[in-house]
CSV table of C-alpha atoms and ligand atoms in Angstrom, one decimal:
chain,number,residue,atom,x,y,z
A,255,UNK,CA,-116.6,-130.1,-75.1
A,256,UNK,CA,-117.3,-129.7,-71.3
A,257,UNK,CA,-114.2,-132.4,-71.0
A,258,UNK,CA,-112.2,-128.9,-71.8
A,259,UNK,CA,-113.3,-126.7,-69.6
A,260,UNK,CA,-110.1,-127.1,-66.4
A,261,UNK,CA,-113.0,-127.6,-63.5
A,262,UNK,CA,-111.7,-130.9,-62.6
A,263,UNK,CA,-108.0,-131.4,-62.1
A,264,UNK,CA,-106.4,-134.9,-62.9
A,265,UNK,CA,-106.9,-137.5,-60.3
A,266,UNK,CA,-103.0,-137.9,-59.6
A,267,UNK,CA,-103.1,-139.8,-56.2
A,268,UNK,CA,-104.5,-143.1,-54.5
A,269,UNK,CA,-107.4,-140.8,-52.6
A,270,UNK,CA,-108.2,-138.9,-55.4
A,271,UNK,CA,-110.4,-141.0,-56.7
A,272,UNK,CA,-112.0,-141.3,-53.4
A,273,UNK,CA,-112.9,-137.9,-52.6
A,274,UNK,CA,-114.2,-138.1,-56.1
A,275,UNK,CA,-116.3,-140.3,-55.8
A,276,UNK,CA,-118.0,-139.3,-52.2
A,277,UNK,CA,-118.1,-135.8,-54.2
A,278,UNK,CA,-119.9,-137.0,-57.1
A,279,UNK,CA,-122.1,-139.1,-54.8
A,280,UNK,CA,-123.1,-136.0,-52.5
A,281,UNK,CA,-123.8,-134.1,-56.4
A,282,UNK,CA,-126.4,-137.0,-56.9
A,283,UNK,CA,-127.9,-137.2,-53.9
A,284,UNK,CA,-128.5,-133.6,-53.7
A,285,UNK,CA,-129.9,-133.2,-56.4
A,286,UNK,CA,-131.9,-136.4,-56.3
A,287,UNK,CA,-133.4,-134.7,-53.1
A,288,UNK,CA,-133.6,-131.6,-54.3
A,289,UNK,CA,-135.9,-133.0,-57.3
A,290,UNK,CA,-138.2,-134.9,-54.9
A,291,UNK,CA,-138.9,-131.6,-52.6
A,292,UNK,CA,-139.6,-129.6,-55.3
A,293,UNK,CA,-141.6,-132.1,-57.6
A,294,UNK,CA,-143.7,-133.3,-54.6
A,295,UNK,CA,-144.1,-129.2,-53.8
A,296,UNK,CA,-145.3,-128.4,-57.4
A,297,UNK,CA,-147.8,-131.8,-57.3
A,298,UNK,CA,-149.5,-130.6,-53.7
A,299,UNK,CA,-149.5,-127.3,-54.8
A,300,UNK,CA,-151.7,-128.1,-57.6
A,301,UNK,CA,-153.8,-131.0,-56.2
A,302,UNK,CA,-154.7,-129.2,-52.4
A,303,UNK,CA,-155.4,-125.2,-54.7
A,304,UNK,CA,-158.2,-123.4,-53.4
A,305,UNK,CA,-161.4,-123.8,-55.2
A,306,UNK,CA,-164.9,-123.2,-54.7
A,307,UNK,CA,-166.2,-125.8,-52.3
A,308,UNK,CA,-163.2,-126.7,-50.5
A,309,UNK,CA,-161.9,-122.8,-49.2
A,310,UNK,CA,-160.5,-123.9,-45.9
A,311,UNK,CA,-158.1,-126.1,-45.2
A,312,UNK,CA,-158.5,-129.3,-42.5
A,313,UNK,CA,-156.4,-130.0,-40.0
A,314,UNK,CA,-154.8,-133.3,-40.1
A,315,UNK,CA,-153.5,-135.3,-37.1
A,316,UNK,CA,-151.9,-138.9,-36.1
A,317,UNK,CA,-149.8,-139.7,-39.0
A,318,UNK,CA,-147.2,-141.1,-36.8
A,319,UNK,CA,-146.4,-143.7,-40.0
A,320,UNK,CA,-145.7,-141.0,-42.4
A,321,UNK,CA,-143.7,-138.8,-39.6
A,322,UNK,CA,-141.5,-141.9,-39.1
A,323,UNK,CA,-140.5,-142.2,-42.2
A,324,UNK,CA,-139.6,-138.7,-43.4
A,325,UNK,CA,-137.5,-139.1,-40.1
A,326,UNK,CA,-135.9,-142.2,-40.3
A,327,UNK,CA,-135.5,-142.4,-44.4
A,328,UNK,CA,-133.6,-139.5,-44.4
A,329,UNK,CA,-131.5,-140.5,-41.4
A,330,UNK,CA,-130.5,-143.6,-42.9
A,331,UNK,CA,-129.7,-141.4,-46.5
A,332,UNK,CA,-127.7,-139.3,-44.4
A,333,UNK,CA,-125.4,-142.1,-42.4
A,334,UNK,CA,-124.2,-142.8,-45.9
A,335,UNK,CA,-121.9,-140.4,-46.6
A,336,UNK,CA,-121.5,-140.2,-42.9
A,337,UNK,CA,-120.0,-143.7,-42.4
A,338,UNK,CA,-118.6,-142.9,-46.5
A,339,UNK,CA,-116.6,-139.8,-45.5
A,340,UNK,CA,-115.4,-140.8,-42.1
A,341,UNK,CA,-113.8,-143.7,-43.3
A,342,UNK,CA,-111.7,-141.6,-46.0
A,343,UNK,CA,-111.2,-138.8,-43.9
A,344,UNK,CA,-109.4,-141.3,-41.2
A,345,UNK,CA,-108.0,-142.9,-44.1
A,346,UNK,CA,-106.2,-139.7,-45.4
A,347,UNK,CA,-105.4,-138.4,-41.5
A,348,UNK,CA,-103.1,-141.5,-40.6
A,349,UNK,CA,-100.7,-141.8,-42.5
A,350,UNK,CA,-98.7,-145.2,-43.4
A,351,UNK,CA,-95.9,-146.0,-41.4
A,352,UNK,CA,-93.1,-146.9,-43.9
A,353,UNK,CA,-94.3,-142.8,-45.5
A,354,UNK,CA,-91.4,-140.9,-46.4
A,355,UNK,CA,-91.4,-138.4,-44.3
A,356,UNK,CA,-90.4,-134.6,-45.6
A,357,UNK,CA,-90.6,-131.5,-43.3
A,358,UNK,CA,-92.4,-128.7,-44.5
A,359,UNK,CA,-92.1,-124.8,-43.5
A,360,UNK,CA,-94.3,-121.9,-44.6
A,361,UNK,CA,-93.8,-119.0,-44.0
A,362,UNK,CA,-95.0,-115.4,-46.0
A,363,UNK,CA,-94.7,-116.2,-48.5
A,364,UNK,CA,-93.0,-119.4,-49.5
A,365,UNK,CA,-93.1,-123.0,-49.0
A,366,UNK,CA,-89.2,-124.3,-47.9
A,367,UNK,CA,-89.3,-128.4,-47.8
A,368,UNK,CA,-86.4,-130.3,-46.2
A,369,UNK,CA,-85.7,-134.1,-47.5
A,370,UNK,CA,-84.5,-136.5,-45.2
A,371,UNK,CA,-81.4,-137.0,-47.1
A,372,UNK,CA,-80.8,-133.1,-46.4
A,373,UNK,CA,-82.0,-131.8,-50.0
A,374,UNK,CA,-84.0,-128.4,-49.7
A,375,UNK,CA,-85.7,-126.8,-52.0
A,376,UNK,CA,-88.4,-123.5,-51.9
A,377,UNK,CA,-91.6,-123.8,-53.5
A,378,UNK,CA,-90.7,-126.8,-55.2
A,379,UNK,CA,-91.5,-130.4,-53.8
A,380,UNK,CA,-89.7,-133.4,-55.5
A,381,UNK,CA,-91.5,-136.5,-54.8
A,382,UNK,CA,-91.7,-140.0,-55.7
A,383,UNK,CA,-94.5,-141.8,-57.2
A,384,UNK,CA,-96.1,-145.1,-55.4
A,385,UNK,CA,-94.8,-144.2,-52.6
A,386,UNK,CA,-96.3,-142.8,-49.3
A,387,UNK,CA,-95.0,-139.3,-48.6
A,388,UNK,CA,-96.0,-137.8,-44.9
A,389,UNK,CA,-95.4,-134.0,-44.8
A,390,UNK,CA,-94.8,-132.6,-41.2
A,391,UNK,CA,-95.4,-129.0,-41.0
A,392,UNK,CA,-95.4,-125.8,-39.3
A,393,UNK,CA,-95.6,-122.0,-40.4
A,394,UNK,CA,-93.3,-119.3,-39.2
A,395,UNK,CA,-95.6,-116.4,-38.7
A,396,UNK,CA,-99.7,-117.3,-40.0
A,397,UNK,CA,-102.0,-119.9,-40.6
A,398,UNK,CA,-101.1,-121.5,-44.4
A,399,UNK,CA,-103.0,-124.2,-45.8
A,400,UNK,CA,-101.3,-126.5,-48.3
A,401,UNK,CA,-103.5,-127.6,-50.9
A,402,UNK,CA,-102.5,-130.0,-54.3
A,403,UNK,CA,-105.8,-129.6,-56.1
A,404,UNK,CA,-104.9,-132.8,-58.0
A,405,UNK,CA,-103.8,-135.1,-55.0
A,406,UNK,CA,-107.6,-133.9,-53.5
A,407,UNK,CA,-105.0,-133.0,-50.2
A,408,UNK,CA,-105.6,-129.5,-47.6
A,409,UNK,CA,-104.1,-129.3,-44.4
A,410,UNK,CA,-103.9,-126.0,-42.5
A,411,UNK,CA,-100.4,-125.1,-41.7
A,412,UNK,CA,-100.3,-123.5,-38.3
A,413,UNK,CA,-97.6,-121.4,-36.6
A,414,UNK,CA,-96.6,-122.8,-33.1
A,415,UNK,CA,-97.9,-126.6,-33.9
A,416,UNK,CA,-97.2,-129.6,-36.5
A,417,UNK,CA,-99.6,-131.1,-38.8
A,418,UNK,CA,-99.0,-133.8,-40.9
A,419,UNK,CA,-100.9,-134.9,-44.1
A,420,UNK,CA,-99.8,-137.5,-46.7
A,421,UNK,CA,-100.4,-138.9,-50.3
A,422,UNK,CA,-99.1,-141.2,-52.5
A,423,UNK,CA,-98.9,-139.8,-56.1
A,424,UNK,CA,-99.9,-141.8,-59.0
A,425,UNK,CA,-99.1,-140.4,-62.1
A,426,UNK,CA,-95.9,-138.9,-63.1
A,427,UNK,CA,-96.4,-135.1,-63.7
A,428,UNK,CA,-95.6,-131.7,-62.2
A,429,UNK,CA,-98.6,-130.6,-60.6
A,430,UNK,CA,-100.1,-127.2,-58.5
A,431,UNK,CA,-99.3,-126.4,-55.0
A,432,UNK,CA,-101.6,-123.4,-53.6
A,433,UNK,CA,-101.8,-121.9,-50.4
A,434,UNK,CA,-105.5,-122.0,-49.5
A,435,UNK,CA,-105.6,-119.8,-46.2
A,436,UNK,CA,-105.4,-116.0,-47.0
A,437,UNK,CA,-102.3,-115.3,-45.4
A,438,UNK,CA,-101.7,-111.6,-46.4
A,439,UNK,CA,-100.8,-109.4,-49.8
A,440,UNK,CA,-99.0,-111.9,-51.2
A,441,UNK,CA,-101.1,-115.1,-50.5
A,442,UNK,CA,-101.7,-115.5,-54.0
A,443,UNK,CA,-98.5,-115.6,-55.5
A,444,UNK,CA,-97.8,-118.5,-52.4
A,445,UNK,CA,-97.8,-121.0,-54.9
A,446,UNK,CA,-95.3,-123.6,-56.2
A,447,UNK,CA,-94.7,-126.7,-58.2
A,448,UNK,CA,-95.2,-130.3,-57.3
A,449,UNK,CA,-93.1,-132.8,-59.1
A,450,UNK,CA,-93.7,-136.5,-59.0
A,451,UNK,CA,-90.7,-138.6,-60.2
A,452,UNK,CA,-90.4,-142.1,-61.2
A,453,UNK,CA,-88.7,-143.9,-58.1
A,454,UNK,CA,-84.9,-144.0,-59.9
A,455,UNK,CA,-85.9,-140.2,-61.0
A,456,UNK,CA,-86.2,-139.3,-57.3
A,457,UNK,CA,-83.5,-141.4,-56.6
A,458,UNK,CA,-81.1,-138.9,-59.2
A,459,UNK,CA,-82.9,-135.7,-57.9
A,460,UNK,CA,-81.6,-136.3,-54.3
A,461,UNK,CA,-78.1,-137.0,-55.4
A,462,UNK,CA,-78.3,-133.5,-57.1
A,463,UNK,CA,-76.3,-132.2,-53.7
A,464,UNK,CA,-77.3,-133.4,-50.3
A,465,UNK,CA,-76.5,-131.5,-47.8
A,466,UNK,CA,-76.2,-132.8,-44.2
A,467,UNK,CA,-79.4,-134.9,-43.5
A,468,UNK,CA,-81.9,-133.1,-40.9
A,469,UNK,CA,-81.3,-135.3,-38.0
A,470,UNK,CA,-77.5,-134.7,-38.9
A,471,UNK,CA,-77.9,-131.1,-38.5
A,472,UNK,CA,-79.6,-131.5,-35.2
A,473,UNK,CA,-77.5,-134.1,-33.6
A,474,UNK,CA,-74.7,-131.0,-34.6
A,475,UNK,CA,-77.3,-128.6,-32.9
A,476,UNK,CA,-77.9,-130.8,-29.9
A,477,UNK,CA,-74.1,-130.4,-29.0
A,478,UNK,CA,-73.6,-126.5,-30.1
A,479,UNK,CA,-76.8,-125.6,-27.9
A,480,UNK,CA,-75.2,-127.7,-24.6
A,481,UNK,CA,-78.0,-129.8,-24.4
A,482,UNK,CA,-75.5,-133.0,-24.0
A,483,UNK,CA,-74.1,-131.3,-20.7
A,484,UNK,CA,-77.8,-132.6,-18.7
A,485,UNK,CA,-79.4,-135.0,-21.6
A,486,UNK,CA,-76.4,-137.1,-21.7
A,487,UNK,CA,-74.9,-136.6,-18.2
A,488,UNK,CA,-78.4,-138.0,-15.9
A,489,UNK,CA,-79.2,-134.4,-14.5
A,490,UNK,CA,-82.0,-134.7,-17.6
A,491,UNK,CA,-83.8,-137.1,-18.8
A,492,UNK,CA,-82.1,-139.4,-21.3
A,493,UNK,CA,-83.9,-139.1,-25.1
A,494,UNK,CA,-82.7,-142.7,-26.5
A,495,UNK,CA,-85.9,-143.9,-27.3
A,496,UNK,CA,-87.9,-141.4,-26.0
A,497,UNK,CA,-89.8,-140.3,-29.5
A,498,UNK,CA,-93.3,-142.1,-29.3
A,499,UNK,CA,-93.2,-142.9,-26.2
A,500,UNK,CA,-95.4,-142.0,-23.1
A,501,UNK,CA,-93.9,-139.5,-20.4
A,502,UNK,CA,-94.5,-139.5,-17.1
A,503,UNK,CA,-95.0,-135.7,-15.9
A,504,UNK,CA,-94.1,-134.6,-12.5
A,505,UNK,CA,-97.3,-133.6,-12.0
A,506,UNK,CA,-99.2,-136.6,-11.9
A,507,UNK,CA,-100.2,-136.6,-15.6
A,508,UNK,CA,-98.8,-138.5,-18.4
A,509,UNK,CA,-97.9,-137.3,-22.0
A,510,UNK,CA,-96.6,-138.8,-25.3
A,511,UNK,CA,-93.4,-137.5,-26.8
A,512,UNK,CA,-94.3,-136.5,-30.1
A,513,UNK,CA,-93.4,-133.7,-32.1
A,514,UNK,CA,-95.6,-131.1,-30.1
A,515,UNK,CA,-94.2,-132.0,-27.1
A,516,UNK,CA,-91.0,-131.8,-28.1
A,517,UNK,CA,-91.4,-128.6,-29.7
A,518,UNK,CA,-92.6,-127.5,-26.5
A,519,UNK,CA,-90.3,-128.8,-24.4
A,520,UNK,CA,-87.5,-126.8,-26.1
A,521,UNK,CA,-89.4,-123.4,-26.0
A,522,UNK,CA,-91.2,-123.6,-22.6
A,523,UNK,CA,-89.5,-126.7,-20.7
A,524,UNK,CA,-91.4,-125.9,-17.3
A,525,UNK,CA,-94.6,-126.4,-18.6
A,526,UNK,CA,-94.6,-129.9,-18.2
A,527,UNK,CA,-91.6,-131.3,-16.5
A,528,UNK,CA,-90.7,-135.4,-16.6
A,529,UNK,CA,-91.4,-136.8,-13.3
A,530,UNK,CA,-87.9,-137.1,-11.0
A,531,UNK,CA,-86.1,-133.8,-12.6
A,532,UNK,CA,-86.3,-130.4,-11.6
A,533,UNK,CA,-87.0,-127.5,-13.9
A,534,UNK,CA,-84.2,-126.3,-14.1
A,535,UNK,CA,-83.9,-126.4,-18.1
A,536,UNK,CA,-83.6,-122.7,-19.9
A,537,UNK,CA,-86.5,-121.2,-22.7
A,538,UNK,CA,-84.5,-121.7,-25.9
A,539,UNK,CA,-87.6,-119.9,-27.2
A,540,UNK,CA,-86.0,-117.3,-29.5
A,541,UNK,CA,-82.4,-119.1,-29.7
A,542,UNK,CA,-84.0,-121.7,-32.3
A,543,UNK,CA,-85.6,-121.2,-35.6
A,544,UNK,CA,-88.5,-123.5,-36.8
A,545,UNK,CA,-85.5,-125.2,-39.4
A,546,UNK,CA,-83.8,-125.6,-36.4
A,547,UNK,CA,-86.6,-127.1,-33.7
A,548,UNK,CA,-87.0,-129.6,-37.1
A,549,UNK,CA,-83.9,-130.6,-37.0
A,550,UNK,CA,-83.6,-131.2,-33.2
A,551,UNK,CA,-87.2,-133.5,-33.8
A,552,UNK,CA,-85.6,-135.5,-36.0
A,553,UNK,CA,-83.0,-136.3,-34.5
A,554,UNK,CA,-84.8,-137.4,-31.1
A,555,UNK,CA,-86.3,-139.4,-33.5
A,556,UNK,CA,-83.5,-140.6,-35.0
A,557,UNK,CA,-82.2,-142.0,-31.8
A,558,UNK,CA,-85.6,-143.4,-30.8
A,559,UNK,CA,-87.3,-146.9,-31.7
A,560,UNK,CA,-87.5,-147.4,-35.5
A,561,UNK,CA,-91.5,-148.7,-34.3
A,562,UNK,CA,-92.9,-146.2,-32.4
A,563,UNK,CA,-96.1,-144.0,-34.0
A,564,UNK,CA,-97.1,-141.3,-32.0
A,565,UNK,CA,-100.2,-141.5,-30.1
A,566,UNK,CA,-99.9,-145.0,-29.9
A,567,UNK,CA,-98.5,-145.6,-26.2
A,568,UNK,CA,-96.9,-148.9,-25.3
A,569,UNK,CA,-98.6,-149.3,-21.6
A,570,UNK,CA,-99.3,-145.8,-20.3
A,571,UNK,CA,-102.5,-144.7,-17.9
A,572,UNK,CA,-105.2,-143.4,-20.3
A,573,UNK,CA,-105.0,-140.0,-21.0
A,574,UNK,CA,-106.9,-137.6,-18.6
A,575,UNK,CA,-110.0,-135.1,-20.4
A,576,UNK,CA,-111.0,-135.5,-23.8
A,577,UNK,CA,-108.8,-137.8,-25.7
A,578,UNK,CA,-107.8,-136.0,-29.1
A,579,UNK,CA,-110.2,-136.6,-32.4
A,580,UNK,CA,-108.9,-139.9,-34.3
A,581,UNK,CA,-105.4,-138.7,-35.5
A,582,UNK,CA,-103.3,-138.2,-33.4
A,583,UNK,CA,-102.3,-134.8,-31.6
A,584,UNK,CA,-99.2,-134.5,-34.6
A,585,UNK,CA,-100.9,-135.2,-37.2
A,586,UNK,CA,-104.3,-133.8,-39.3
A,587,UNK,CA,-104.6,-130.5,-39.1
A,588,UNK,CA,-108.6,-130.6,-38.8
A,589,UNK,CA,-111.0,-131.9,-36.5
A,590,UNK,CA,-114.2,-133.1,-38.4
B,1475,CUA,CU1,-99.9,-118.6,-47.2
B,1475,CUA,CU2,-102.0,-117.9,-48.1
């Protein structure tokens, strides 16, 4: 009978199980815990009473065995789902580098996703099963976060900066896609409908009308804007390879040219110039729409090296101040 009631959503991707498992595990534990504090509470509360005889109590001094062991047990207890949930969480912020990779805007209040074959769809995702999808994404106006209960996947969707998250679906199905950050009136009705499709299934989907692939439609943008006139003439940096790899800044420092630099680079090119140009570059801050700044990303990336992961610099100078937490500065939306 309890196997009826909807608290548990399928387990429909290759973490799901996972998390599940760390969750149930945290369940038993607690509660394990929560039994021994309460039993051993009830037992001393009975055994040390006040009776005749015995009305006040001792003080009791130098247990140093007992203190190290309701310090260190419990230390140890607690490294479990420590070293447990650190490994999945690193696991489920990097995401493999043969994923499909789809783009993702939010905005209020709809999700719009953008294939790399060109297909577009609004709060719909088509995807294909045993096979690692990475989702790049931004928001147009608040903070989203886009949850699939039955992938066990979150990721805050931010305006003004890409995160990534990825799965690999299991299970054929059509499954739920919330947005879990209140993101004004309508922030309930931000939902939409996942569908995972056999690999040929996927396959027939996309053929359903490609448009113009994204890094099509910004290689198209790149000329319209004018950007060829300095990119392609020496008076700016040349961007042949430049996704993924480090950047030396004319200020001494040292970047890697990932999406958020990018991004940046577009809307506020003075803030940090490539070492040997001037900034002489305009804002296009206002002149490009998030679509559009996607479409520009991809293709820099489609004319970089088919290798290169961000954050992973070929021979660069360490980074100067704290280096980001374990994913990269693109990717994984939170900090643990
Ligand atoms: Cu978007 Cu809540």
């Amino acid at each position: 009978m309890l196997n009826e009631l909807p608290l548990f959503p399928p387990e429909a991707s290759t973490v799901a199980g996972r998390v599940d498992a760390l969750f149930w595990f945290m369940v038993a534990a607690s509660g394990l815990i929560c039994l021994l504090v309460f039993g051993a509470m009830l037992i001393f509360v009975l055994k040390y009473r006040r009776r005749p005889g015995n009305e006040v109590a001792q003080r009791v001094s130098g247990t140093i065995p007992i203190e190290m062991s309701w310090t260190l047990i419990p230390l140890c207890l607690a490294m479990i789902p420590f070293v447990w949930g650190a490994s999945l969480y690193l696991d489920m912020a990097r995401p493999p580098a043969d994923a499909l990779e789809i783009y993702i805007v939010a905005k209020q209040w709809m999700w719009k996703a953008e294939h790399p074959d060109g297909q577009s769809e609004i709060d719909e995702l088509h995807v294909p099963i045993g096979r690692p999808v990475k989702l790049t994404m931004i928001s147009q106006d608040v903070i989203h976060s886009f949850y699939v209960p039955e992938f066990r996947i979150k990721t805050d969707v931010l305006p003004g900066r890409y995160t990534t998250t990825w799965f690999e679906a299991t299970q054929p199905g059509q499954y739920h896609l919330f947005c879990a950050e209140y993101c004004g009136t309508a922030h309930s009705r931000m939902t939409g409908r996942l569908f995972a499709l056999q690999p040929a299934e996927y396959a027939a989907w996309l053929q359903g009308g490609p448009t113009a692939s994204p890094a099509d439609q910004g290689r198209k943008l790149f000329q319209q804007l004018g950007c060829v006139a300095c990119h392609e003439a020496g008076i700016a940096p040349n961007l042949q390879g430049l996704f993924g790899q480090g950047v030396q800044l004319a200020n001494g420092q040292a970047v890697i040219a990932d999406e958020n630099y990018i991004r940046e680079s577009i809307l506020e090119p003075t803030a940090k110039v490539a070492a040997g140009y001037q900034p002489i570059m305009p804002s296009f801050a206002g002149r490009v729409n998030d679509e559009q700044l996607l479409e520009l990303i991809a293709y820099i990336k489609s004319i970089g090296p088919q290798s290169a992961q961000p954050g992973q610099p070929a021979n660069l100078p360490p980074r100067p101040g704290p280096e980001p937490s374990p994913s990269p500065a693109s990717s994984g939306g939170r900090t643990p």
